[in-house]
């Protein structure tokens, strides 16, 4: 992305958030998030519809095009009527993967009639008169029309605007604000703009909602790091705690970046990745579905929002890639779960912490050559309480753990709990993976990466990774897996950063998987001063500091005595 494109997006996000922030005083962040993102979705699909309409008009006027409408023998009014009729042909839109919108769902209709609906107004909807009682009712009617005429969106859109306790005039302001989002740009396509707006708003809302909101949002740089390491080029991709679907979006972007083409096979016109997800929260489940729909991605999120523990929506799935950021250290997760559940192959997780329940649930869905990555709290790497140490031991001795990455603090909007990434695989043997890399035999080895010193503070509270940080970790991981140089990087142990350890070494550390135990401290630069001379210098400096401390203490006592305080 060039500088002008970045500037355009930054100006857009600043304008949107500053204006939107003024409008949300009457709603909490969770409600406002869905109100804003739902309207942004309507604006996007409506703009896409309008752009396709313009294309059709041009095709109807082009004698070289198969859709050419010959004006011979037609009056101006008849020609205009013919064109208007052609523009309402659904097939023209669906053949280009553009959502068909009935008149009441188009943005111009919504924006023009919103001020009239503040009180009450009768409008023609689906060819019949209908009384619209509020602006919220008008928006819900637009969403109902989109769902009715696009079966893949059935049950996906959040039609609750009528129930929002918000000044209807404020809702009109919100519509007028979102109307200013330009989904057309000289070099950026509309999906890129929409995706950026969605990701930006999700991040800002996660900050506003605090812990509760952030559990559904994984910072983009962490998602990108995991995707770059696990490399989901093609196959079945699964996220059992999918939130808004960030891992799926980044998987598509990964394919586009590395394969030089869209995530659809140009020969078969089929998606290279099959997307499977599950989410418990109903509105977040809807948000994830919208996130896929706007990108034209097919997906299977199960029949309904449901608990991954008690109502697995994909019981027979064996995925090639599994990625997740489940809620950290979740308590009382096991209500309604059998202690002898077959998923607990490596040990029954404790009721007070779901970390190893998530991990083993994912393993139960992993294909024979599959790979999985999940974010967990740092405690998962060392805890020995309530069977956690035994589960971790079993995972190591069964040679499932491939790589452990320790992350820096302050990466998350919603928690200061230090986190790590677990990478596991069912097969460490030599083979060719989905990315067409020839992997060496890594049986009996685990790679430890300490990334705690990477990243930069993007503001006073949040740290982020640079593109170079992500590449540094990913390239080392792939060089270790292949035994060959990747992007000019050959693998070797680096003190303070990475270490390839054997199962014997891990056993000596009582199966604790904290990277710091294995990578050690970074080598300090040698200043050339002999040890004895350096020690003498440090001793002299320490003596000077002790003397200065004594001098200051005497001065303080003297001043206090002058004030009548004896010490």
XYZ file of C-alpha atoms in Angstrom:
567
model
C 0.000 0.000 0.000
C 1.503 3.330 -1.018
C 1.671 6.527 1.007
C -1.299 8.190 -0.704
C -3.506 5.136 -0.060
C -2.476 5.029 3.594
C -3.144 8.752 3.931
C -6.603 8.310 2.400
C -7.458 5.486 4.835
C -6.098 7.321 7.899
C -8.083 10.439 7.040
C -11.179 8.315 6.532
C -10.875 6.481 9.846
C -10.135 9.671 11.788
C -13.132 11.451 10.297
C -15.467 8.507 10.895
C -14.427 7.784 14.450
C -14.392 11.398 15.627
C -17.835 11.995 14.217
C -19.230 8.651 15.353
C -17.863 9.180 18.855
C -20.106 12.229 19.251
C -23.201 10.190 18.360
C -22.840 7.267 20.759
C -23.570 8.968 24.072
C -26.974 7.281 24.348
C -25.782 3.729 23.572
C -23.148 1.512 25.133
C -20.256 0.506 22.901
C -21.539 -3.044 22.284
C -24.882 -1.807 20.903
C -23.358 1.053 18.981
C -20.806 -1.249 17.353
C -23.512 -3.304 15.683
C -25.566 -0.210 14.812
C -22.607 1.346 13.017
C -21.270 -1.789 11.329
C -24.728 -2.849 10.155
C -25.241 0.486 8.416
C -21.739 0.393 6.932
C -22.664 -3.000 5.465
C -25.823 -1.550 3.868
C -23.816 1.376 2.450
C -21.213 -0.972 0.985
C -23.640 -3.399 -0.696
C -25.648 -0.442 -1.979
C -22.555 1.236 -3.446
C -21.541 -2.061 -5.076
C -25.060 -2.313 -6.520
C -24.892 1.265 -7.857
C -21.464 0.701 -9.420
C -22.762 -2.412 -11.161
C -25.769 -0.393 -12.373
C -23.399 2.115 -13.987
C -21.529 -0.742 -15.683
C -24.794 -2.183 -17.035
C -25.811 1.234 -18.421
C -22.498 1.444 -20.255
C -22.916 -2.103 -21.601
C -26.461 -1.373 -22.805
C -25.121 1.617 -24.780
C -22.131 -0.271 -26.263
C -22.885 -1.771 -29.737
C -19.990 -4.217 -29.235
C -21.448 -5.664 -26.034
C -23.877 -8.584 -25.868
C -26.179 -6.522 -23.635
C -26.447 -3.717 -26.227
C -29.921 -2.208 -26.346
C -30.599 -1.051 -29.927
C -32.460 2.308 -29.790
C -33.772 2.064 -33.368
C -37.519 2.493 -33.496
C -37.771 3.583 -29.843
C -38.721 7.041 -28.612
C -36.612 8.670 -25.890
C -39.223 7.777 -23.270
C -39.479 4.181 -24.498
C -35.693 3.797 -24.478
C -35.511 5.190 -20.945
C -38.210 2.737 -19.864
C -36.373 -0.175 -21.494
C -33.119 0.782 -19.774
C -34.879 1.150 -16.414
C -36.420 -2.301 -16.831
C -33.070 -3.857 -17.769
C -31.396 -2.290 -14.726
C -33.832 -4.202 -12.519
C -32.833 -7.625 -13.905
C -31.381 -9.582 -10.983
C -29.107 -11.797 -13.113
C -26.981 -8.847 -14.217
C -25.923 -8.414 -10.567
C -25.680 -11.958 -9.287
C -23.475 -13.032 -12.224
C -20.854 -10.574 -10.924
C -21.305 -11.668 -7.259
C -23.055 -8.402 -6.440
C -25.912 -8.593 -3.937
C -29.281 -7.832 -5.504
C -31.053 -5.052 -3.576
C -34.778 -4.318 -3.713
C -35.589 -0.568 -3.900
C -36.258 -0.213 -0.153
C -32.771 -1.554 0.654
C -30.832 0.905 -1.493
C -28.910 3.641 0.274
C -30.553 6.516 -1.612
C -34.001 5.308 -0.465
C -32.787 4.964 3.119
C -31.083 8.368 3.260
C -33.892 10.234 1.491
C -36.643 8.809 3.704
C -34.844 8.752 7.080
C -35.810 12.361 7.993
C -39.475 11.608 7.119
C -39.451 8.507 9.353
C -38.535 10.444 12.526
C -42.267 10.736 13.166
C -44.135 8.286 10.975
C -44.524 7.918 7.222
C -46.237 5.649 4.692
C -43.887 4.318 2.006
C -44.128 1.821 -0.844
C -42.254 -1.336 0.202
C -42.106 -4.392 -2.095
C -44.873 -2.849 -4.203
C -47.244 -2.288 -1.283
C -47.916 0.666 1.044
C -46.359 0.210 4.480
C -46.409 2.439 7.544
C -42.875 3.124 8.787
C -42.978 4.175 12.432
C -39.385 5.226 13.058
C -35.943 5.587 11.499
C -34.976 2.294 13.167
C -38.003 0.638 11.549
C -36.892 2.005 8.161
C -33.402 0.483 8.594
C -34.816 -2.866 9.740
C -37.062 -2.899 6.655
C -34.019 -2.323 4.431
C -32.180 -5.204 6.114
C -35.211 -7.493 5.790
C -35.281 -6.762 2.053
C -31.592 -7.651 1.670
C -32.081 -10.953 3.518
C -35.241 -11.797 1.604
C -33.583 -11.420 -1.788
C -30.187 -12.903 -0.837
C -30.725 -16.311 0.815
C -27.067 -16.683 1.870
C -27.597 -13.694 4.213
C -30.699 -15.118 5.880
C -30.436 -14.702 9.649
C -27.102 -12.883 9.321
C -28.139 -9.228 9.538
C -28.810 -7.637 12.907
C -32.368 -6.305 12.483
C -32.734 -4.621 15.884
C -32.644 -0.927 15.018
C -36.308 -0.445 15.993
C -35.426 -1.516 19.525
C -32.493 0.880 19.933
C -33.129 3.457 22.625
C -31.661 6.354 20.699
C -32.870 9.753 19.557
C -34.185 9.143 16.044
C -32.616 12.391 14.849
C -29.251 11.013 15.984
C -29.879 7.919 13.879
C -30.465 10.189 10.865
C -27.153 11.911 11.661
C -25.471 8.498 11.716
C -26.946 7.633 8.306
C -25.703 10.936 6.881
C -22.265 10.339 8.392
C -21.926 6.848 6.891
C -23.128 8.254 3.569
C -19.777 10.085 3.361
C -17.768 6.832 3.263
C -16.375 6.622 -0.275
C -16.229 3.007 -1.419
C -14.557 4.021 -4.670
C -10.928 5.071 -5.088
C -8.463 5.331 -7.965
C -6.252 2.478 -6.763
C -7.996 0.876 -3.749
C -10.913 -1.435 -4.458
C -14.135 -1.154 -2.489
C -13.543 -4.372 -0.528
C -10.169 -3.110 0.678
C -11.742 0.140 1.874
C -14.600 -1.659 3.583
C -12.255 -4.194 5.165
C -10.081 -1.411 6.541
C -13.096 0.454 7.946
C -14.383 -2.772 9.566
C -11.020 -3.648 11.127
C -10.510 -0.110 12.374
C -13.961 0.096 13.957
C -13.613 -3.343 15.556
C -10.332 -2.272 17.134
C -11.737 1.018 18.397
C -14.852 -0.654 19.780
C -12.693 -3.269 21.525
C -10.907 -0.402 23.281
C -14.221 1.226 24.197
C -15.842 -1.957 25.464
C -12.819 -3.019 27.483
C -12.368 -6.659 28.436
C -15.778 -7.849 27.262
C -15.468 -6.342 23.779
C -11.838 -7.248 23.291
C -12.445 -10.966 23.753
C -13.901 -10.970 20.240
C -11.082 -8.940 18.708
C -7.524 -10.060 18.009
C -5.092 -7.295 16.987
C -4.411 -7.469 13.247
C -0.637 -7.790 13.669
C -0.987 -10.926 15.836
C -3.443 -12.458 13.394
C -1.044 -11.671 10.549
C 1.889 -13.204 12.449
C -0.004 -16.461 13.035
C -1.220 -16.632 9.424
C 2.280 -15.942 8.059
C 3.652 -18.770 10.211
C 0.944 -21.356 9.605
C 0.556 -20.511 5.867
C -3.033 -21.505 4.965
C -2.592 -21.571 1.179
C -5.453 -23.968 0.562
C -7.589 -26.473 2.425
C -9.998 -26.427 5.365
C -9.505 -23.538 7.803
C -11.255 -23.654 11.183
C -11.630 -21.245 14.101
C -13.684 -22.557 17.043
C -13.735 -19.131 18.758
C -13.955 -17.011 15.626
C -15.209 -13.673 16.956
C -15.584 -11.390 13.944
C -13.647 -13.754 11.629
C -10.267 -12.015 11.541
C -8.263 -15.193 10.906
C -10.352 -16.000 7.824
C -9.905 -12.506 6.393
C -6.144 -12.643 6.899
C -6.025 -16.118 5.334
C -7.563 -14.706 2.162
C -5.125 -11.780 2.206
C -2.221 -14.190 2.755
C -3.120 -16.137 -0.384
C -3.381 -12.925 -2.389
C 0.004 -11.689 -1.108
C 1.931 -14.908 -1.634
C 0.191 -16.588 -4.543
C -0.088 -13.393 -6.549
C -3.769 -13.971 -7.205
C -7.152 -13.962 -5.542
C -8.136 -16.654 -3.044
C -10.212 -18.289 -5.787
C -8.666 -20.844 -8.150
C -8.841 -19.244 -11.634
C -9.406 -22.625 -13.322
C -12.100 -24.123 -11.107
C -13.448 -20.794 -9.790
C -13.562 -22.456 -6.400
C -12.329 -20.921 -3.175
C -8.873 -22.208 -2.229
C -9.795 -22.277 1.437
C -12.919 -23.810 2.942
C -13.952 -21.742 5.951
C -15.440 -23.269 9.100
C -16.120 -21.359 12.265
C -18.076 -21.305 15.486
C -19.117 -18.496 17.811
C -21.270 -18.413 20.952
C -22.303 -14.739 20.903
C -25.206 -14.229 18.485
C -24.444 -10.678 17.334
C -20.747 -11.488 16.900
C -21.712 -14.596 14.888
C -23.748 -12.298 12.628
C -20.844 -9.858 12.362
C -18.486 -12.637 11.260
C -20.966 -13.757 8.605
C -21.230 -10.181 7.278
C -17.434 -9.992 7.286
C -17.313 -13.038 4.991
C -20.218 -11.948 2.805
C -18.739 -8.559 1.939
C -15.585 -10.308 0.746
C -17.481 -12.848 -1.338
C -16.181 -15.745 0.762
C -18.211 -18.926 1.222
C -18.325 -20.142 4.800
C -19.915 -22.618 7.187
C -20.491 -21.179 10.664
C -22.881 -23.935 11.691
C -26.633 -23.837 11.932
C -26.599 -21.344 14.806
C -24.418 -19.563 17.358
C -23.516 -22.130 20.009
C -21.029 -23.150 22.681
C -18.033 -24.954 21.220
C -17.893 -27.168 24.314
C -21.475 -28.428 24.399
C -22.798 -27.902 20.844
C -19.957 -28.506 18.417
C -21.262 -27.307 15.035
C -18.684 -29.293 13.030
C -18.344 -32.683 14.749
C -16.944 -34.488 11.711
C -14.551 -31.766 10.551
C -10.847 -32.535 10.196
C -9.205 -29.243 9.315
C -5.867 -28.575 7.635
C -5.375 -25.322 9.550
C -6.874 -24.322 12.882
C -6.312 -20.857 14.337
C -7.936 -19.306 17.387
C -7.751 -16.655 20.065
C -10.080 -18.107 22.709
C -10.922 -16.172 25.896
C -7.954 -16.395 28.294
C -8.241 -18.493 31.476
C -12.004 -19.014 31.093
C -13.691 -20.342 34.244
C -16.706 -22.646 34.623
C -16.466 -23.602 30.967
C -17.350 -27.243 31.588
C -21.025 -26.925 32.557
C -22.793 -29.655 30.606
C -19.513 -31.238 29.407
C -18.813 -34.903 30.157
C -15.591 -35.491 32.134
C -14.951 -38.473 29.867
C -15.404 -36.454 26.690
C -13.264 -38.130 23.972
C -11.675 -34.760 23.200
C -9.707 -34.923 26.469
C -7.264 -37.440 25.032
C -4.281 -35.926 26.831
C -5.973 -35.200 30.165
C -9.135 -33.655 31.611
C -8.842 -29.852 31.749
C -9.607 -28.201 35.109
C -12.990 -26.529 35.602
C -11.276 -23.296 36.602
C -9.346 -22.815 33.355
C -10.363 -23.636 29.776
C -6.931 -23.180 28.157
C -6.259 -26.886 27.627
C -9.890 -27.551 26.768
C -9.582 -25.186 23.797
C -6.256 -26.702 22.799
C -7.533 -30.280 22.899
C -10.810 -29.415 21.173
C -8.741 -28.051 18.299
C -6.516 -31.138 18.230
C -9.607 -33.329 17.964
C -10.505 -31.515 14.735
C -7.004 -31.533 13.235
C -6.298 -33.478 10.030
C -3.406 -36.030 10.022
C -1.042 -33.492 8.407
C -2.777 -30.477 9.904
C -1.313 -27.562 11.857
C -2.883 -25.431 14.542
C -2.029 -22.213 16.326
C -3.722 -20.634 19.305
C -3.133 -17.735 21.619
C -3.114 -18.584 25.302
C -2.116 -16.879 28.533
C 1.515 -17.424 29.550
C 0.422 -19.565 32.479
C -0.386 -22.356 30.025
C 3.354 -22.842 29.430
C 4.293 -23.537 33.051
C 1.276 -24.182 35.285
C 1.319 -27.501 37.138
C -1.969 -27.116 39.033
C -5.120 -29.147 38.476
C -3.713 -31.555 35.897
C -2.389 -28.821 33.565
C 1.230 -29.934 33.996
C 0.275 -33.515 33.164
C -1.625 -32.460 30.021
C 1.326 -30.395 28.847
C 3.673 -33.325 29.504
C 1.450 -35.608 27.417
C 1.374 -33.119 24.549
C 5.184 -32.931 24.555
C 5.824 -36.662 24.876
C 3.395 -37.331 22.021
C 5.509 -34.920 19.944
C 2.601 -32.609 19.089
C 4.197 -29.307 20.095
C 6.064 -27.723 17.195
C 6.819 -24.150 18.249
C 6.271 -21.821 21.203
C 6.340 -18.041 20.768
C 6.476 -15.677 23.759
C 4.833 -12.335 22.942
C 5.592 -8.879 24.349
C 3.153 -7.240 26.742
C 0.610 -4.534 25.893
C -0.448 -6.055 22.571
C -4.113 -6.438 23.500
C -6.751 -3.777 23.958
C -8.646 -5.818 26.521
C -6.095 -7.430 28.829
C -2.609 -6.973 30.214
C -2.209 -10.735 30.746
C 1.049 -11.816 29.038
C 0.351 -14.143 26.131
C 2.041 -16.735 23.969
C 1.299 -18.662 20.786
C 1.222 -22.464 20.701
C 1.885 -24.158 17.355
C 1.014 -27.854 17.200
C 0.983 -30.435 14.426
C 0.059 -34.071 14.000
C 3.029 -34.770 11.756
C 6.588 -33.511 12.216
C 7.926 -35.965 9.651
C 9.510 -35.041 6.324
C 6.814 -34.117 3.769
C 5.646 -31.407 1.375
C 3.117 -29.063 2.949
C 0.191 -27.098 1.490
C 2.527 -24.186 0.747
C 4.595 -26.582 -1.371
C 7.518 -26.340 1.066
C 9.624 -29.452 1.571
C 9.716 -29.944 5.326
C 12.561 -31.774 7.024
C 12.067 -34.433 9.711
C 11.571 -32.480 12.956
C 10.531 -35.351 15.197
C 11.720 -34.913 18.753
C 12.388 -31.179 18.296
C 10.539 -28.036 19.441
C 11.369 -24.502 18.352
C 11.277 -21.784 21.024
C 11.045 -18.123 19.974
C 11.230 -15.267 22.469
C 9.611 -12.274 20.740
C 9.152 -10.215 23.899
C 11.633 -7.570 22.761
C 10.027 -7.055 19.352
C 7.466 -4.411 18.428
C 7.053 -0.711 19.115
C 4.685 1.452 21.198
C 2.148 2.865 18.764
C 0.625 4.947 21.556
C 0.951 5.258 25.335
C -0.754 1.956 26.104
C -0.556 -0.340 23.077
C 2.361 -2.133 21.460
C 2.289 -3.354 17.863
C 4.466 -5.389 15.501
C 6.094 -3.967 12.400
C 6.105 -5.863 9.118
C 9.794 -6.555 9.756
C 9.041 -8.023 13.205
C 6.495 -10.414 11.720
C 8.897 -11.435 8.943
C 11.721 -12.018 11.437
C 9.684 -14.533 13.437
C 7.990 -16.202 10.437
C 11.210 -16.584 8.426
C 13.064 -18.183 11.346
C 10.168 -20.610 11.851
C 10.073 -21.650 8.180
C 13.872 -21.886 7.915
C 13.822 -24.200 10.966
C 11.060 -26.348 9.436
C 12.711 -26.687 6.027
C 16.387 -26.682 6.967
C 16.914 -24.214 4.113
C 17.252 -20.433 3.848
C 13.939 -18.563 3.676
C 14.042 -14.979 2.398
C 17.783 -15.027 2.999
C 17.411 -16.328 6.566
C 19.051 -19.641 7.528
C 18.183 -21.199 10.838
C 20.607 -21.189 13.735
C 20.054 -20.841 17.458
C 20.258 -17.197 18.542
C 20.848 -16.435 22.205
C 17.937 -14.437 23.566
C 15.728 -15.078 20.530
C 15.382 -18.674 19.310
C 16.438 -22.195 20.252
C 15.676 -25.616 18.772
C 15.354 -27.910 21.805
C 15.063 -31.679 22.011
C 12.406 -33.539 23.970
C 15.189 -34.635 26.342
C 16.006 -30.995 27.135
C 12.327 -30.191 27.677
C 12.004 -33.191 29.996
C 14.904 -31.823 32.086
C 12.901 -28.597 32.475
C 9.893 -30.585 33.781
C 7.982 -29.916 30.542
C 7.822 -26.176 31.135
C 7.549 -24.558 27.686
C 8.483 -20.942 28.447
C 10.867 -19.843 25.635
C 13.018 -17.797 28.028
C 14.174 -21.020 29.708
C 15.647 -22.289 26.467
C 16.829 -19.284 24.455
C 18.817 -17.800 27.358
C 20.003 -14.201 27.447
C 21.237 -12.293 24.412
C 25.001 -11.998 24.127
C 26.218 -8.605 25.308
C 28.692 -6.684 23.210
C 32.314 -7.081 24.378
C 33.787 -3.676 25.266
C 37.323 -5.103 25.302
C 37.920 -4.325 29.014
C 39.514 -7.224 30.988
C 37.235 -8.682 33.685
C 39.475 -7.700 36.629
C 39.712 -4.116 35.388
C 35.950 -3.931 34.756
C 35.216 -5.295 38.267
C 37.539 -2.723 39.865
C 35.868 0.080 37.919
C 32.390 -1.038 38.965
C 33.509 -1.336 42.625
C 34.890 2.204 42.561
C 31.658 3.516 41.031
C 29.573 1.737 43.673
C 31.733 3.238 46.469
C 31.191 6.705 45.037
C 27.443 6.156 44.987
C 27.437 4.931 48.611
C 29.406 8.033 49.645
C 26.973 10.301 47.785
C 24.061 8.521 49.481
C 25.584 9.090 52.937
C 26.178 12.758 52.135
C 22.544 13.235 51.066
C 21.265 11.426 54.179
C 23.319 13.748 56.445
C 21.969 16.805 54.601
C 18.365 15.628 55.045
C 18.898 15.054 58.797
C 20.403 18.538 59.137
C 17.421 20.151 57.374
C 14.897 18.219 59.475
C 16.712 19.204 62.683
C 16.425 22.840 61.635
C 12.664 22.351 61.410
C 12.532 20.951 64.929
C 12.411 17.270 64.004
C 15.035 15.041 65.571
C 16.063 11.744 63.959
